[in-house]
Tab-separated table of C-alpha atoms in Angstrom:
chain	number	residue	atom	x	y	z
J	1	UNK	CA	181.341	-20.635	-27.306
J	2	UNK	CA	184.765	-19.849	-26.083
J	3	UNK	CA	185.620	-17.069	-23.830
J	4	UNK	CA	187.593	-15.320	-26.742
J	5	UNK	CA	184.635	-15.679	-28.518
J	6	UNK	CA	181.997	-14.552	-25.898
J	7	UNK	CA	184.360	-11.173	-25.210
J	8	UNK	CA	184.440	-10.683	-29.156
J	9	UNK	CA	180.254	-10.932	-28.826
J	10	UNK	CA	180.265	-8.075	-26.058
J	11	UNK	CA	182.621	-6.036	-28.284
J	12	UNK	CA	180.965	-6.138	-31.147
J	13	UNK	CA	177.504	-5.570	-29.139
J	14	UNK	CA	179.261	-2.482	-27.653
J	15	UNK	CA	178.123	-3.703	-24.491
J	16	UNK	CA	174.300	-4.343	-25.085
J	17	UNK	CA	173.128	-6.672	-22.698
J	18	UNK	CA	169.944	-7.963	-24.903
J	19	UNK	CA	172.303	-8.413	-27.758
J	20	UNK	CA	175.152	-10.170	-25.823
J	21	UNK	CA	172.116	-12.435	-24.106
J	22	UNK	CA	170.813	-13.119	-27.384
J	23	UNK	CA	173.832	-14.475	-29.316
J	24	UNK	CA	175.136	-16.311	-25.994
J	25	UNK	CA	172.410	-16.510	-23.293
J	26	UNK	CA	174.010	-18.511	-21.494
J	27	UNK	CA	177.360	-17.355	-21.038
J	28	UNK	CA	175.408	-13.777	-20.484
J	29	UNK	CA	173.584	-15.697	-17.158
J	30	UNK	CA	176.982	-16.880	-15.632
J	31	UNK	CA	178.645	-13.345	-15.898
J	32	UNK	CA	175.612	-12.075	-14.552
J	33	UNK	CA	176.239	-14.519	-11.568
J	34	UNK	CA	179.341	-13.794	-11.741
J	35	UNK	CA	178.847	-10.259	-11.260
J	36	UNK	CA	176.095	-10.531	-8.381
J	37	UNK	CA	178.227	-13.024	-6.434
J	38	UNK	CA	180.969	-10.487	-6.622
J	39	UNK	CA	178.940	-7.164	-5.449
J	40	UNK	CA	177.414	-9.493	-2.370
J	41	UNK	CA	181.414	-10.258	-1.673
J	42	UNK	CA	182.185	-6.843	-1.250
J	43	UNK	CA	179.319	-5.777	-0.068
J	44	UNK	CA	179.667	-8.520	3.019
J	45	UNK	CA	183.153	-7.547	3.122
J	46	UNK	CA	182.592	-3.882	3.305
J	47	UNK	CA	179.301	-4.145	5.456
J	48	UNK	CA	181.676	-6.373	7.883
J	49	UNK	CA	184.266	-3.949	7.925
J	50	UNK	CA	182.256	-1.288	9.008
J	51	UNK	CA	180.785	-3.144	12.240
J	52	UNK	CA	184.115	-4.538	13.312
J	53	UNK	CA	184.801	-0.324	12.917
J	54	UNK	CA	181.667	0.314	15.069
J	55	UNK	CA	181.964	-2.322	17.148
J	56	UNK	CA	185.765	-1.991	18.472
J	57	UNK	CA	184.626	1.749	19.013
J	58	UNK	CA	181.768	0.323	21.266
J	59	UNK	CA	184.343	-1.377	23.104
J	60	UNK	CA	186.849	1.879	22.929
J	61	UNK	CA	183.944	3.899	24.418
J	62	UNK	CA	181.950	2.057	26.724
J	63	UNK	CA	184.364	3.152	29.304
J	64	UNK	CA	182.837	6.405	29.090
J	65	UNK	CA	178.972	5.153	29.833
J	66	UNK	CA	177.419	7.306	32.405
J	67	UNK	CA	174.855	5.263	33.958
J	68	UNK	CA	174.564	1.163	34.587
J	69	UNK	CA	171.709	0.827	31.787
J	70	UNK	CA	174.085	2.349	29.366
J	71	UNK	CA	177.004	-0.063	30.031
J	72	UNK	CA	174.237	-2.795	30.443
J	73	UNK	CA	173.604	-1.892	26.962
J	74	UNK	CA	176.320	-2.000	24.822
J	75	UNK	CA	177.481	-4.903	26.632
J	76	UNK	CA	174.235	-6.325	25.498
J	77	UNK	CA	175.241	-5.164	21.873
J	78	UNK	CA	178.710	-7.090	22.427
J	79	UNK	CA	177.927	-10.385	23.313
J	80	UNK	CA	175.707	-10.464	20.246
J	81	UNK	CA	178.254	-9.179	17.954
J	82	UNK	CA	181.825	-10.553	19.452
J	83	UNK	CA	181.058	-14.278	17.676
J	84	UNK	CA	180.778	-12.594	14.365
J	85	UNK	CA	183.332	-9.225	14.112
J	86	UNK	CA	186.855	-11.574	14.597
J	87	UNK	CA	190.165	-10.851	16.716
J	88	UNK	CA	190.152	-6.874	16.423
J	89	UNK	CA	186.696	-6.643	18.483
J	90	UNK	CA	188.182	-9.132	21.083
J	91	UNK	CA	191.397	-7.929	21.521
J	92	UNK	CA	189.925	-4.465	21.684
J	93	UNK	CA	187.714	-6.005	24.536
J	94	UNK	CA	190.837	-7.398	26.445
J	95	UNK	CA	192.206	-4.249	26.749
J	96	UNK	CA	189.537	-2.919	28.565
J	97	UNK	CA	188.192	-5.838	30.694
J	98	UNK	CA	189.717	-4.942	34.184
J	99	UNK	CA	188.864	-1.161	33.544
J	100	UNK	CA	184.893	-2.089	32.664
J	101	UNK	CA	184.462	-4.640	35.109
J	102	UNK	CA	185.635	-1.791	37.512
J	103	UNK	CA	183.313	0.928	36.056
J	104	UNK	CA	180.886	-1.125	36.316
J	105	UNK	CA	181.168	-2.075	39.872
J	106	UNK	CA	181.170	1.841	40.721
J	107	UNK	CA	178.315	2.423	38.834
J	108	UNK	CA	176.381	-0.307	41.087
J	109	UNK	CA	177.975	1.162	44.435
J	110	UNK	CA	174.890	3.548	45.049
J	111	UNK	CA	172.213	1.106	44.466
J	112	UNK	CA	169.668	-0.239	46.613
J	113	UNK	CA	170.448	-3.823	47.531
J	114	UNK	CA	167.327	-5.103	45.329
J	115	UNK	CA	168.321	-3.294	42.606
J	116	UNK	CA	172.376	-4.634	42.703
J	117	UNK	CA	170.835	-8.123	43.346
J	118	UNK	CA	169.105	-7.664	39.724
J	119	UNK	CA	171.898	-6.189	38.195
J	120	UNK	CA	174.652	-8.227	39.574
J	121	UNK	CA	172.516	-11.443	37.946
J	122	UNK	CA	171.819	-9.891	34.960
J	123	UNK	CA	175.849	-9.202	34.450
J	124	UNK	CA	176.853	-12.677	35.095
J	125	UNK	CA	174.716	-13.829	32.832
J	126	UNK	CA	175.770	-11.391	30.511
J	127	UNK	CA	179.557	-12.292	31.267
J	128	UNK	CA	179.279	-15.970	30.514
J	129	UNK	CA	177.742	-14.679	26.916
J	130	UNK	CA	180.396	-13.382	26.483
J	131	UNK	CA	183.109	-16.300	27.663
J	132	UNK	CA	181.101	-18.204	25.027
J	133	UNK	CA	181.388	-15.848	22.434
J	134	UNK	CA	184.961	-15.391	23.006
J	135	UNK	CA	185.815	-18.978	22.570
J	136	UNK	CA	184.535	-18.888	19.076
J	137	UNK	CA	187.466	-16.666	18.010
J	138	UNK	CA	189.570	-18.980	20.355
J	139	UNK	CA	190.641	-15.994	22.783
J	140	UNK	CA	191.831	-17.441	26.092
J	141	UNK	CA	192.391	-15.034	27.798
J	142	UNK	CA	188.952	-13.235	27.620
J	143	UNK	CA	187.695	-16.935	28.018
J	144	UNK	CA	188.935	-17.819	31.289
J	145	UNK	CA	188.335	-13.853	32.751
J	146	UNK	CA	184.804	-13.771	31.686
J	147	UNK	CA	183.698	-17.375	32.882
J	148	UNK	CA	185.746	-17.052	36.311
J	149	UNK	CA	184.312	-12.968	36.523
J	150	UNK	CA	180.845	-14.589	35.961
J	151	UNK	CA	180.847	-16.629	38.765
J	152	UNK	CA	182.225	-14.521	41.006
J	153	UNK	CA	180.074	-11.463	40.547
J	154	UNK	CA	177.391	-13.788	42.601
J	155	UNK	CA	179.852	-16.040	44.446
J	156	UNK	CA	181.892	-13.031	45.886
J	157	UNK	CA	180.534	-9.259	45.246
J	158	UNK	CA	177.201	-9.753	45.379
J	159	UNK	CA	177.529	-12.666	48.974
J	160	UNK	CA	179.520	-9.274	50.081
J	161	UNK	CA	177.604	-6.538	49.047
J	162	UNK	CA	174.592	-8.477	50.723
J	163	UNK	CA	176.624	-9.632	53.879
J	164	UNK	CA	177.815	-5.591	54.204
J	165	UNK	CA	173.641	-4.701	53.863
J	166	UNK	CA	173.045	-6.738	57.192
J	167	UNK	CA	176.018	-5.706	58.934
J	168	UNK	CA	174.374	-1.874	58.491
J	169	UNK	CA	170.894	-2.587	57.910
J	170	UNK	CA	168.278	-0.598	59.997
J	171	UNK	CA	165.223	-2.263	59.354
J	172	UNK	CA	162.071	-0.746	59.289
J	173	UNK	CA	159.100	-0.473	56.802
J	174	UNK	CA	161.015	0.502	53.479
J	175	UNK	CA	162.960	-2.248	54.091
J	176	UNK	CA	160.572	-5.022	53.054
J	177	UNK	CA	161.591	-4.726	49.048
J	178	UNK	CA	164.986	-5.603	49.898
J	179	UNK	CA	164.817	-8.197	52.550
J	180	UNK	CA	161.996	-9.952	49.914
J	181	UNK	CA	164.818	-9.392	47.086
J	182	UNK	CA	167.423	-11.103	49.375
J	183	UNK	CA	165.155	-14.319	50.207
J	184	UNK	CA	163.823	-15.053	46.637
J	185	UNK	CA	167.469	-14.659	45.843
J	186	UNK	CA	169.099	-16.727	48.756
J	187	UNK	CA	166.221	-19.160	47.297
J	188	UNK	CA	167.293	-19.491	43.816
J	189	UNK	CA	171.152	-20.677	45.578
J	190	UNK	CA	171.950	-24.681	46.402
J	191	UNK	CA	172.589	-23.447	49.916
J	192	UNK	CA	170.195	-20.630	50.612
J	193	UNK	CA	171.412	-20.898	54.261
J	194	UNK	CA	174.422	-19.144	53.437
J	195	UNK	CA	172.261	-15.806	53.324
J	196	UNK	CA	169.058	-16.638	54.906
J	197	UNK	CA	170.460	-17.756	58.286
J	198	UNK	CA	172.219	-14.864	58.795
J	199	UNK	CA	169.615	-12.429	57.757
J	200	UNK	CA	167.494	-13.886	60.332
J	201	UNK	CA	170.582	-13.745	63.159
J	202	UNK	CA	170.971	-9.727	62.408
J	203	UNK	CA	166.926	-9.299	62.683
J	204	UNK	CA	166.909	-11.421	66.280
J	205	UNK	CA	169.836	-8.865	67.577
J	206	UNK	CA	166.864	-6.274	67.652
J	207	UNK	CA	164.607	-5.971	70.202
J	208	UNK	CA	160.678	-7.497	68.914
J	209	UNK	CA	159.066	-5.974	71.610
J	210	UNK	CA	160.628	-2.362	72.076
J	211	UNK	CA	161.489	-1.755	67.863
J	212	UNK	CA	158.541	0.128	66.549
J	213	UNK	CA	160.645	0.129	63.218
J	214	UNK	CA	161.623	-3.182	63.064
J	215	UNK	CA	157.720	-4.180	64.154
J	216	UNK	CA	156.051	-2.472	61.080
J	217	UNK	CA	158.474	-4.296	59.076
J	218	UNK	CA	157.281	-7.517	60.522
J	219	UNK	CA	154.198	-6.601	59.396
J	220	UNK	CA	154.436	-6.034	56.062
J	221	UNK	CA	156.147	-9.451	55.539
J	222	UNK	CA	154.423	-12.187	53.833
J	223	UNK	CA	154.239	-15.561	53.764
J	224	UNK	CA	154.880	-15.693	49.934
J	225	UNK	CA	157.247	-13.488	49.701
J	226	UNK	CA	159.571	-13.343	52.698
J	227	UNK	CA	159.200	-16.818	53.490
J	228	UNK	CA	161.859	-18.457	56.015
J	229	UNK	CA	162.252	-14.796	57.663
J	230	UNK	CA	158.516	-14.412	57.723
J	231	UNK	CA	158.248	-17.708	59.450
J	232	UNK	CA	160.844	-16.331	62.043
J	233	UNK	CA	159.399	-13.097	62.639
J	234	UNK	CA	155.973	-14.680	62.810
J	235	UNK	CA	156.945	-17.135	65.753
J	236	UNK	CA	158.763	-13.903	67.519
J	237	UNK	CA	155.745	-12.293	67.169
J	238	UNK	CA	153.855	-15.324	68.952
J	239	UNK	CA	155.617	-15.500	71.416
J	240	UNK	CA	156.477	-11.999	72.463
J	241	UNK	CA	152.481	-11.222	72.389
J	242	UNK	CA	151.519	-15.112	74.174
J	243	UNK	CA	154.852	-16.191	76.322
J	244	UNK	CA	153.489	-13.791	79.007
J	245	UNK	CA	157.192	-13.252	79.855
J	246	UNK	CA	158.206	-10.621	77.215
J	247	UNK	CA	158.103	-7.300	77.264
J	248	UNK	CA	156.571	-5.197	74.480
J	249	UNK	CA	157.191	-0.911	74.576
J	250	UNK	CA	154.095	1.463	75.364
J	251	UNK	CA	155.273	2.680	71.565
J	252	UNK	CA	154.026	-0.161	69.977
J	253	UNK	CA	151.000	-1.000	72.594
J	254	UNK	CA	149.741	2.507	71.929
J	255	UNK	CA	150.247	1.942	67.765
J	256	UNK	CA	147.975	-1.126	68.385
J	257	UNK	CA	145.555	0.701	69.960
J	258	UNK	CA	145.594	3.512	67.801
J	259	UNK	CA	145.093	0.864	64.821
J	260	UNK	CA	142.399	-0.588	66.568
J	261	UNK	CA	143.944	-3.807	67.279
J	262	UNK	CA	142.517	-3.844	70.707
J	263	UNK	CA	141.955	-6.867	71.615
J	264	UNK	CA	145.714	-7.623	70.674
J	265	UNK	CA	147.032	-5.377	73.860
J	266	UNK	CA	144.172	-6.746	75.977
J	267	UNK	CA	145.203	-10.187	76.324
J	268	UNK	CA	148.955	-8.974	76.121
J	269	UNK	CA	148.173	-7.244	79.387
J	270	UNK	CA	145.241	-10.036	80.948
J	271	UNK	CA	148.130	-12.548	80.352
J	272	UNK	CA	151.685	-10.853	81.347
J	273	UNK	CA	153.665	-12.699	83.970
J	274	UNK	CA	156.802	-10.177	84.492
J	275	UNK	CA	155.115	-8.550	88.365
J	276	UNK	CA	157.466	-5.314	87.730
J	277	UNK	CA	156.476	-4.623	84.068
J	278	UNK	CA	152.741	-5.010	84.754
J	279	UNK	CA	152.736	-2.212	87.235
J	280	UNK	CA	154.766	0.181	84.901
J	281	UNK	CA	151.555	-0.260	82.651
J	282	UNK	CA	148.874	-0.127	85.284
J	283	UNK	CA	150.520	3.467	86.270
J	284	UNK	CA	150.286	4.366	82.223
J	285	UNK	CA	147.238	3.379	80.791
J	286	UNK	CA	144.938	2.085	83.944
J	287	UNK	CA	141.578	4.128	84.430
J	288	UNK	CA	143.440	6.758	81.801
J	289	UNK	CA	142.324	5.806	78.243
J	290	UNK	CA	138.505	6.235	79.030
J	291	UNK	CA	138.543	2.245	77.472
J	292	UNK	CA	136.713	-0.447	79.590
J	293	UNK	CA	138.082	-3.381	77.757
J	294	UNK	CA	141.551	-1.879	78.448
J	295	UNK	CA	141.017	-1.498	82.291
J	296	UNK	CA	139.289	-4.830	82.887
J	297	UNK	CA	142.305	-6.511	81.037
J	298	UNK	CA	144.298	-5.431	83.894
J	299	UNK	CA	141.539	-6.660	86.531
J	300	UNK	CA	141.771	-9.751	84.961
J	301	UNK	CA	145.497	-10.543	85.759
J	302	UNK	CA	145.921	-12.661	88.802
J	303	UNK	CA	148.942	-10.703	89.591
J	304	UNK	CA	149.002	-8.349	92.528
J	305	UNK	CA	150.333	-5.304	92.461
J	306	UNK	CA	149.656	-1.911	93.755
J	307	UNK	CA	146.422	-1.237	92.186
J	308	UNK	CA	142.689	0.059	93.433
J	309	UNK	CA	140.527	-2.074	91.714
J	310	UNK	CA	137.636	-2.352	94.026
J	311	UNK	CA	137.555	1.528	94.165
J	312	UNK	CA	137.086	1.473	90.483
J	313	UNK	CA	134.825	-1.213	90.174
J	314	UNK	CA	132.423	0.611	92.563
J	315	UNK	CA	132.907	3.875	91.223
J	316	UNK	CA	132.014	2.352	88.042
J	317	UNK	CA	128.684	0.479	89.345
J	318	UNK	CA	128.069	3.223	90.975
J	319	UNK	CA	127.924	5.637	88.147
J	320	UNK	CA	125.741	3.078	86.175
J	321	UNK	CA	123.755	1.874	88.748
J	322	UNK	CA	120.541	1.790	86.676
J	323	UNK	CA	122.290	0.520	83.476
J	324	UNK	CA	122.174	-3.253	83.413
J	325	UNK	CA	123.682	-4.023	80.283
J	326	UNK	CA	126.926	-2.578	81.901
J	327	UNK	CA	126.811	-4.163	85.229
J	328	UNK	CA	126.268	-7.397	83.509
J	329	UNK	CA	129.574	-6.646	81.487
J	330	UNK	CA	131.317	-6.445	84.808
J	331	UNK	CA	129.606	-9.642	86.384
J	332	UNK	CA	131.039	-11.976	83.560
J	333	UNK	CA	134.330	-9.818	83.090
J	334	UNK	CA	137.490	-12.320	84.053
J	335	UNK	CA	138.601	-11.056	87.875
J	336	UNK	CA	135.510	-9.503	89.327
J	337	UNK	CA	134.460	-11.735	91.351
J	338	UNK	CA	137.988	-11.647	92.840
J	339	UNK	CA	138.154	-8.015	93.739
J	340	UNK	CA	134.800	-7.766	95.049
J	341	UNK	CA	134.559	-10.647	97.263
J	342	UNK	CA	131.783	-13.171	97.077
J	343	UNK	CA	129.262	-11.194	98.962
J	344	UNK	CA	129.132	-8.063	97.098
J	345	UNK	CA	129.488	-10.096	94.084
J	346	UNK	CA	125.971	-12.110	94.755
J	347	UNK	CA	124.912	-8.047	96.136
J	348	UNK	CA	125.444	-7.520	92.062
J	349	UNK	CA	124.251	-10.467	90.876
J	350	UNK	CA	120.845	-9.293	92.273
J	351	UNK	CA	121.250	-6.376	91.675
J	352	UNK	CA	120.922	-6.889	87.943
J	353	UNK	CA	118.058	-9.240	88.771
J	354	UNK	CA	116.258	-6.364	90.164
J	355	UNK	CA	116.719	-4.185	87.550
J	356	UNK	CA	115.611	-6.598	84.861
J	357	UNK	CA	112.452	-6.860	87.199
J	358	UNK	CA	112.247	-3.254	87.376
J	359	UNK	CA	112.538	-2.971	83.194
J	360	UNK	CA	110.144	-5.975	82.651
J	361	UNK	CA	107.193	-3.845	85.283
J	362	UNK	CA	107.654	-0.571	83.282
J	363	UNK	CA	107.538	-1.991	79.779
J	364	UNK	CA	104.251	-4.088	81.437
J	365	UNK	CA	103.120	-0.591	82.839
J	366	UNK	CA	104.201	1.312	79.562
J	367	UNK	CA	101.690	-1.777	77.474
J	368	UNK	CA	99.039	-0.501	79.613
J	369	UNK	CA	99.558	2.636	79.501
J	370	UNK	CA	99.224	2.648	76.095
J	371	UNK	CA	96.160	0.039	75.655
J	372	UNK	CA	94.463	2.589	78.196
J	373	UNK	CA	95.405	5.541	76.069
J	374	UNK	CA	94.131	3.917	72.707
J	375	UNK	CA	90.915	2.696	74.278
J	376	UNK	CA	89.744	6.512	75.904
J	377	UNK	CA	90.809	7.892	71.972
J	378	UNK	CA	88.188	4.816	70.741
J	379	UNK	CA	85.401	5.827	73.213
J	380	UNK	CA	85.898	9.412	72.912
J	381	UNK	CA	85.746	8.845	69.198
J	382	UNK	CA	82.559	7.185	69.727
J	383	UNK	CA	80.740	9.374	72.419
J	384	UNK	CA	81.191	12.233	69.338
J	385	UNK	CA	79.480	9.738	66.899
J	386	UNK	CA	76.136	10.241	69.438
J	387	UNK	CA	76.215	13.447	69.690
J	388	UNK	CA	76.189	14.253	65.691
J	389	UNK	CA	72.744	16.009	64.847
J	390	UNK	CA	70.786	14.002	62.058
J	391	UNK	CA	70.595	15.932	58.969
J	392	UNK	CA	67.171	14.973	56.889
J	393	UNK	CA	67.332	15.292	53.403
J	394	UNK	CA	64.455	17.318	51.271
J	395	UNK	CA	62.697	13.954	50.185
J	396	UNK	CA	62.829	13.097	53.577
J	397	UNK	CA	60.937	16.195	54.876
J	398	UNK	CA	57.868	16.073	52.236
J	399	UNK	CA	57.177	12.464	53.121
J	400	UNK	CA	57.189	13.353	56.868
J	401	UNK	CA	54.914	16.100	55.801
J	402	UNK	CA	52.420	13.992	53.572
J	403	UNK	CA	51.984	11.611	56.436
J	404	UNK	CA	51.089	13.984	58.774
């Protein structure tokens, strides 16, 4: 059938589908192709239209984003639509370009360091999307801004918003987050020297021993997280409590304490070499804490200084002169037998003897005491046995009877 024919059909059919499609079925399919293909067309065209519309307004308006996220977000929405929505979208975008990439660096300026090392990655990443995309509708210029913009957001704002962090960094405890952000990221670089070494220069210019701050940072670190700048702090930390020639505050000897890391302070003190330093603590915390340990760590430094030891040894014996657990603490503590002197040393050594004689006799006389007290309850017992009056039963009585 010709096409004069097949619009004579429809005309006389006044338009009826099933009696067009009957006469000429298939000239009836092709139209009908014919006629879907062309609603898709202008459909696509019209749906295509309308998100070039909404995209370029994205673009128009994202100066106007209050917050990161936001920005983050329709920037997010623009590297997925650039490839598709043609030149109007991308000139639109190179408009704007210096003018985001500036509102976006202002709305990063109050961040935490942590939270700009995060961001600044995810908007390089999100900048070379969008170099790709841009090379699919052949724009240069947004090409070569976006790919050299991506690199630099790491390369050169982020190495200086880091570098400025150290330069004005007061570390302490709520500091950890960010000095773990800055090592996993200085990690993740070719040359994670360029940050780490650094970082670890600014944290030696404090003082290990006298910053309480920068000590409860220390110990928060981790070996997992914190890594190289763990590994520093931790051999500071060494040495500064083992050297014997550092100096740590009464601040952070008297947090030790007060965390019950005793033991940490006593061979600090049993082991420091600086003369001067170890009498500043003997006048502070010697025979004043009401601690033993603490005092005999002092004792037990070969250093002389201006001290009364033997006074407080004696004073101490003297008080628990019957107590031999004590006095045989003192006997084996490190520097006793110095400050007493052999002879009243070997005095003390028998002196424990004796009392361990004295304890063995008692708990001998306090056995028989007791064996001597158990067997007068036995023979009382049975000298009352005796004595009981036999009670005869009534059976008893008639037989008695009978055989009389």
């Amino acid at each position: 059938m010709s096409i004069s024919e097949f619009f004579s059909t429809i005309k006389e059919s006044q338009f009826n589908i099933a009696q067009i499609y009957e006469k000429a079925p298939n000239e009836t399919m092709i139209l009908l192709a014919i006629i879907v293909v062309a609603i898709l067309v202008v459909y696509f065209v019209v749906s295509n239209s309308i998100k070039v519309s909404n995209t370029v307004k994205l673009v128009e308006n994202i100066l106007d984003s209050k917050t990161y996220d936001e920005i983050d977000k329709k920037l997010s929405i623009l590297s997925d639509e650039l490839p598709k929505r043609g030149v109007k979208v991308t000139d639109a975008l190179n408009l704007v370009k210096e003018h985001l990439l500036f509102r976006t660096s202002k709305l990063l300026a109050n961040m935490t360091i942590s939270q700009k090392i995060e961001k600044y990655q995810e908007l390089s990443k999100k900048y070379a999307q969008i170099a790709q995309a841009s090379k699919k509708q052949k724009n240069e210029d947004l090409v070569v801004f976006y790919e050299e913009k991506s690199k630099e957001l790491l390369e050169v704002n982020l190495a200086e918003e880091i570098a400025y962090y150290l330069e004005n960094v007061h570390f302490n405890e709520n500091e950890v987050e960010n000095v773990n952000a800055i090592v996993k990221y200085a990690n993740s670089l070719t040359n994670p020297e360029s940050i780490i070494d650094p970082m670890i220069q600014t944290m030696n210019k404090f003082s290990y021993g006298y910053n309480i701050d920068l000590f409860k940072l220390i110990e928060k670190l981790t070996k997992e997280d914190s890594k190289q700048v763990f590994e520093n702090a931790n051999e500071k930390m060494e040495e500064l409590f083992n050297s014997g020639d550092k100096e740590i505050s009464k601040i952070i000897l008297d947090y030790l304490l007060e965390k019950n890391e005793n033991q940490k302070v006593y061979d600090y003190i049993s082991s420091l070499s600086i003369k001067s330093y170890l009498q500043q603590l003997h006048d502070l915390y010697f025979n004043k804490k009401d601690d033993l340990n603490l005092d005999l760590a002092f004792i037990a430094n070969p250093l002389k200084i201006d001290s009364n030891y033997k006074s407080y040894l004696d004073e101490s014996l003297t008080t628990n002169w019957r107590d031999s657990s004590h006095i045989e603490f003192l006997s084996k503590s490190k520097g006793v037998l110095e400050v007493l002197g052999h002879m009243e040393f070997r005095t003390l050594i028998e002196r424990i003897d004796n009392i361990k004689v004295e304890n063995e006799n008692r708990k001998m006389i306090e056995e028989a005491l007791a064996i001597a007290k158990r067997a007068e309850s036995i023979a009382l017992e049975a000298k009352s046995l005796n004595k009981r009056p036999v009670i005869m039963t009534q059976a008893t009585q008639v037989k008695k009877t009978s055989e009389n």
